[in-house]
Amino acid sequence: MKHAVHLSFLLVYSGCATVFNGNTQDVPVKVQKGTTISNYNGTQIPMRTVIEDGDTITSIRLSRKTDQVLRFAYRDKEAMITIPRTIDGGWIGADAFFYIYPLIVDAITGAWFTF
């Protein structure tokens, strides 16, 4: 019962998507070893490699607040891509159930978006 009260408090005063999603998302990428990934202003984005069931999976952590413009550089080649975010309407419905404050929080944090 105590945990249910705490969870209810978090949902009402935070926002459902912020509590369950957070404001970042790990996005899987497949790149050659030695590739660097940076955002639009040149800040390098760290890659995280995980071995899962014998497969190597590389991911980058991106902020859900805005669409992401990424620059991939490998040796003398470069490519830029835009990864658009999409809104998950289910989070808006869940927030609306708890009234206006969670809607505001999730809108500010961008937690209801996904890549």
PDB file of C-alpha atoms in Angstrom:
ATOM      1  CA  MET A   1       0.000   0.000   0.000  1.00  0.00           C
ATOM      2  CA  LYS A   2       2.836   2.361   0.895  1.00  0.00           C
ATOM      3  CA  HIS A   3       4.435   1.871  -2.560  1.00  0.00           C
ATOM      4  CA  ALA A   4       1.125   2.530  -4.317  1.00  0.00           C
ATOM      5  CA  VAL A   5       0.843   5.872  -2.504  1.00  0.00           C
ATOM      6  CA  HIS A   6       4.373   6.834  -3.553  1.00  0.00           C
ATOM      7  CA  LEU A   7       3.719   5.834  -7.172  1.00  0.00           C
ATOM      8  CA  SER A   8       0.465   7.816  -7.212  1.00  0.00           C
ATOM      9  CA  PHE A   9       2.307  10.846  -5.870  1.00  0.00           C
ATOM     10  CA  LEU A  10       4.972  10.546  -8.593  1.00  0.00           C
ATOM     11  CA  LEU A  11       2.385  10.198 -11.354  1.00  0.00           C
ATOM     12  CA  VAL A  12       0.357  13.184 -10.198  1.00  0.00           C
ATOM     13  CA  TYR A  13       3.324  15.482  -9.606  1.00  0.00           C
ATOM     14  CA  SER A  14       5.677  14.319 -12.352  1.00  0.00           C
ATOM     15  CA  GLY A  15       3.944  12.957 -15.417  1.00  0.00           C
ATOM     16  CA  CYS A  16       3.444   9.364 -16.460  1.00  0.00           C
ATOM     17  CA  ALA A  17       5.958   9.410 -19.314  1.00  0.00           C
ATOM     18  CA  THR A  18       8.612  11.145 -17.210  1.00  0.00           C
ATOM     19  CA  VAL A  19       8.278   8.504 -14.494  1.00  0.00           C
ATOM     20  CA  PHE A  20       8.234   5.468 -16.804  1.00  0.00           C
ATOM     21  CA  ASN A  21      10.223   6.683 -19.871  1.00  0.00           C
ATOM     22  CA  GLY A  22      12.608   9.353 -18.654  1.00  0.00           C
ATOM     23  CA  ASN A  23      13.702  12.168 -20.949  1.00  0.00           C
ATOM     24  CA  THR A  24      16.327  10.158 -22.863  1.00  0.00           C
ATOM     25  CA  GLN A  25      16.134   7.067 -25.056  1.00  0.00           C
ATOM     26  CA  ASP A  26      18.774   4.522 -26.030  1.00  0.00           C
ATOM     27  CA  VAL A  27      18.694   4.183 -29.824  1.00  0.00           C
ATOM     28  CA  PRO A  28      20.430   1.220 -31.496  1.00  0.00           C
ATOM     29  CA  VAL A  29      22.905   1.994 -34.288  1.00  0.00           C
ATOM     30  CA  LYS A  30      25.088  -0.170 -36.511  1.00  0.00           C
ATOM     31  CA  VAL A  31      28.388   1.484 -37.446  1.00  0.00           C
ATOM     32  CA  GLN A  32      31.926   0.464 -38.392  1.00  0.00           C
ATOM     33  CA  LYS A  33      34.486   0.373 -35.597  1.00  0.00           C
ATOM     34  CA  GLY A  34      36.192   3.769 -35.498  1.00  0.00           C
ATOM     35  CA  THR A  35      33.087   5.744 -36.446  1.00  0.00           C
ATOM     36  CA  THR A  36      32.351   8.832 -34.391  1.00  0.00           C
ATOM     37  CA  ILE A  37      28.875  10.225 -33.867  1.00  0.00           C
ATOM     38  CA  SER A  38      28.306  13.836 -32.900  1.00  0.00           C
ATOM     39  CA  ASN A  39      25.306  16.124 -32.660  1.00  0.00           C
ATOM     40  CA  TYR A  40      24.670  19.191 -34.818  1.00  0.00           C
ATOM     41  CA  ASN A  41      27.007  21.423 -32.777  1.00  0.00           C
ATOM     42  CA  GLY A  42      29.916  18.960 -32.864  1.00  0.00           C
ATOM     43  CA  THR A  43      29.661  17.436 -29.388  1.00  0.00           C
ATOM     44  CA  GLN A  44      30.603  13.777 -29.634  1.00  0.00           C
ATOM     45  CA  ILE A  45      27.935  11.331 -28.488  1.00  0.00           C
ATOM     46  CA  PRO A  46      29.290   8.358 -26.560  1.00  0.00           C
ATOM     47  CA  MET A  47      28.388   4.917 -27.878  1.00  0.00           C
ATOM     48  CA  ARG A  48      27.600   2.014 -25.611  1.00  0.00           C
ATOM     49  CA  THR A  49      28.237  -1.522 -26.795  1.00  0.00           C
ATOM     50  CA  VAL A  50      26.357  -4.411 -25.260  1.00  0.00           C
ATOM     51  CA  ILE A  51      26.702  -8.093 -26.120  1.00  0.00           C
ATOM     52  CA  GLU A  52      23.297  -9.736 -25.985  1.00  0.00           C
ATOM     53  CA  ASP A  53      22.752 -13.393 -26.910  1.00  0.00           C
ATOM     54  CA  GLY A  54      26.054 -13.393 -28.797  1.00  0.00           C
ATOM     55  CA  ASP A  55      25.146 -10.311 -30.883  1.00  0.00           C
ATOM     56  CA  THR A  56      26.932  -6.980 -30.541  1.00  0.00           C
ATOM     57  CA  ILE A  57      24.517  -4.084 -30.177  1.00  0.00           C
ATOM     58  CA  THR A  58      25.699  -0.485 -30.173  1.00  0.00           C
ATOM     59  CA  SER A  59      23.419   2.246 -28.896  1.00  0.00           C
ATOM     60  CA  ILE A  60      23.507   5.983 -28.319  1.00  0.00           C
ATOM     61  CA  ARG A  61      21.503   7.865 -25.720  1.00  0.00           C
ATOM     62  CA  LEU A  62      19.470  10.731 -27.185  1.00  0.00           C
ATOM     63  CA  SER A  63      17.357  13.426 -25.571  1.00  0.00           C
ATOM     64  CA  ARG A  64      13.648  13.105 -26.315  1.00  0.00           C
ATOM     65  CA  LYS A  65      13.155  16.913 -26.223  1.00  0.00           C
ATOM     66  CA  THR A  66      13.887  17.610 -29.898  1.00  0.00           C
ATOM     67  CA  ASP A  67      14.487  15.919 -33.233  1.00  0.00           C
ATOM     68  CA  GLN A  68      18.123  14.860 -33.414  1.00  0.00           C
ATOM     69  CA  VAL A  69      20.571  15.875 -36.136  1.00  0.00           C
ATOM     70  CA  LEU A  70      23.542  13.506 -36.066  1.00  0.00           C
ATOM     71  CA  ARG A  71      26.872  13.559 -37.891  1.00  0.00           C
ATOM     72  CA  PHE A  72      28.575  10.224 -38.536  1.00  0.00           C
ATOM     73  CA  ALA A  73      32.300  10.350 -39.422  1.00  0.00           C
ATOM     74  CA  TYR A  74      34.381   7.381 -40.535  1.00  0.00           C
ATOM     75  CA  ARG A  75      37.867   7.933 -41.921  1.00  0.00           C
ATOM     76  CA  ASP A  76      37.394  10.532 -44.691  1.00  0.00           C
ATOM     77  CA  LYS A  77      33.636  10.071 -45.049  1.00  0.00           C
ATOM     78  CA  GLU A  78      30.838  11.959 -43.325  1.00  0.00           C
ATOM     79  CA  ALA A  79      27.073  11.683 -43.298  1.00  0.00           C
ATOM     80  CA  MET A  80      24.411  13.705 -41.534  1.00  0.00           C
ATOM     81  CA  ILE A  81      20.966  12.427 -40.697  1.00  0.00           C
ATOM     82  CA  THR A  82      17.942  13.769 -38.883  1.00  0.00           C
ATOM     83  CA  ILE A  83      16.105  11.420 -36.566  1.00  0.00           C
ATOM     84  CA  PRO A  84      12.595  12.775 -36.071  1.00  0.00           C
ATOM     85  CA  ARG A  85      10.769  12.127 -32.854  1.00  0.00           C
ATOM     86  CA  THR A  86       7.152  11.028 -32.735  1.00  0.00           C
ATOM     87  CA  ILE A  87       4.649  11.504 -29.969  1.00  0.00           C
ATOM     88  CA  ASP A  88       3.119   8.526 -28.199  1.00  0.00           C
ATOM     89  CA  GLY A  89      -0.517   9.523 -27.685  1.00  0.00           C
ATOM     90  CA  GLY A  90      -0.990   6.943 -24.952  1.00  0.00           C
ATOM     91  CA  TRP A  91       1.126   9.044 -22.601  1.00  0.00           C
ATOM     92  CA  ILE A  92      -1.018  12.105 -23.260  1.00  0.00           C
ATOM     93  CA  GLY A  93      -4.116  10.106 -22.350  1.00  0.00           C
ATOM     94  CA  ALA A  94      -2.493   8.803 -19.178  1.00  0.00           C
ATOM     95  CA  ASP A  95      -1.390  12.317 -18.213  1.00  0.00           C
ATOM     96  CA  ALA A  96      -4.838  13.751 -18.884  1.00  0.00           C
ATOM     97  CA  PHE A  97      -6.279  11.220 -16.452  1.00  0.00           C
ATOM     98  CA  PHE A  98      -4.189  12.868 -13.701  1.00  0.00           C
ATOM     99  CA  TYR A  99      -5.217  16.407 -14.811  1.00  0.00           C
ATOM    100  CA  ILE A 100      -3.111  19.289 -16.162  1.00  0.00           C
ATOM    101  CA  TYR A 101       0.113  19.211 -14.122  1.00  0.00           C
ATOM    102  CA  PRO A 102       1.460  15.907 -15.544  1.00  0.00           C
ATOM    103  CA  LEU A 103       0.678  17.171 -19.073  1.00  0.00           C
ATOM    104  CA  ILE A 104       2.828  20.245 -18.443  1.00  0.00           C
ATOM    105  CA  VAL A 105       5.702  18.231 -16.943  1.00  0.00           C
ATOM    106  CA  ASP A 106       5.799  15.698 -19.799  1.00  0.00           C
ATOM    107  CA  ALA A 107       5.526  18.454 -22.401  1.00  0.00           C
ATOM    108  CA  ILE A 108       8.529  20.268 -20.876  1.00  0.00           C
ATOM    109  CA  THR A 109      10.677  17.130 -20.475  1.00  0.00           C
ATOM    110  CA  GLY A 110       9.674  15.669 -23.853  1.00  0.00           C
ATOM    111  CA  ALA A 111       9.271  12.279 -22.172  1.00  0.00           C
ATOM    112  CA  TRP A 112       6.191  11.338 -24.243  1.00  0.00           C
ATOM    113  CA  PHE A 113       8.239  11.388 -27.471  1.00  0.00           C
ATOM    114  CA  THR A 114      10.027   8.376 -28.975  1.00  0.00           C
ATOM    115  CA  PHE A 115      12.483   7.793 -31.817  1.00  0.00           C
TER     116      PHE A 115
END
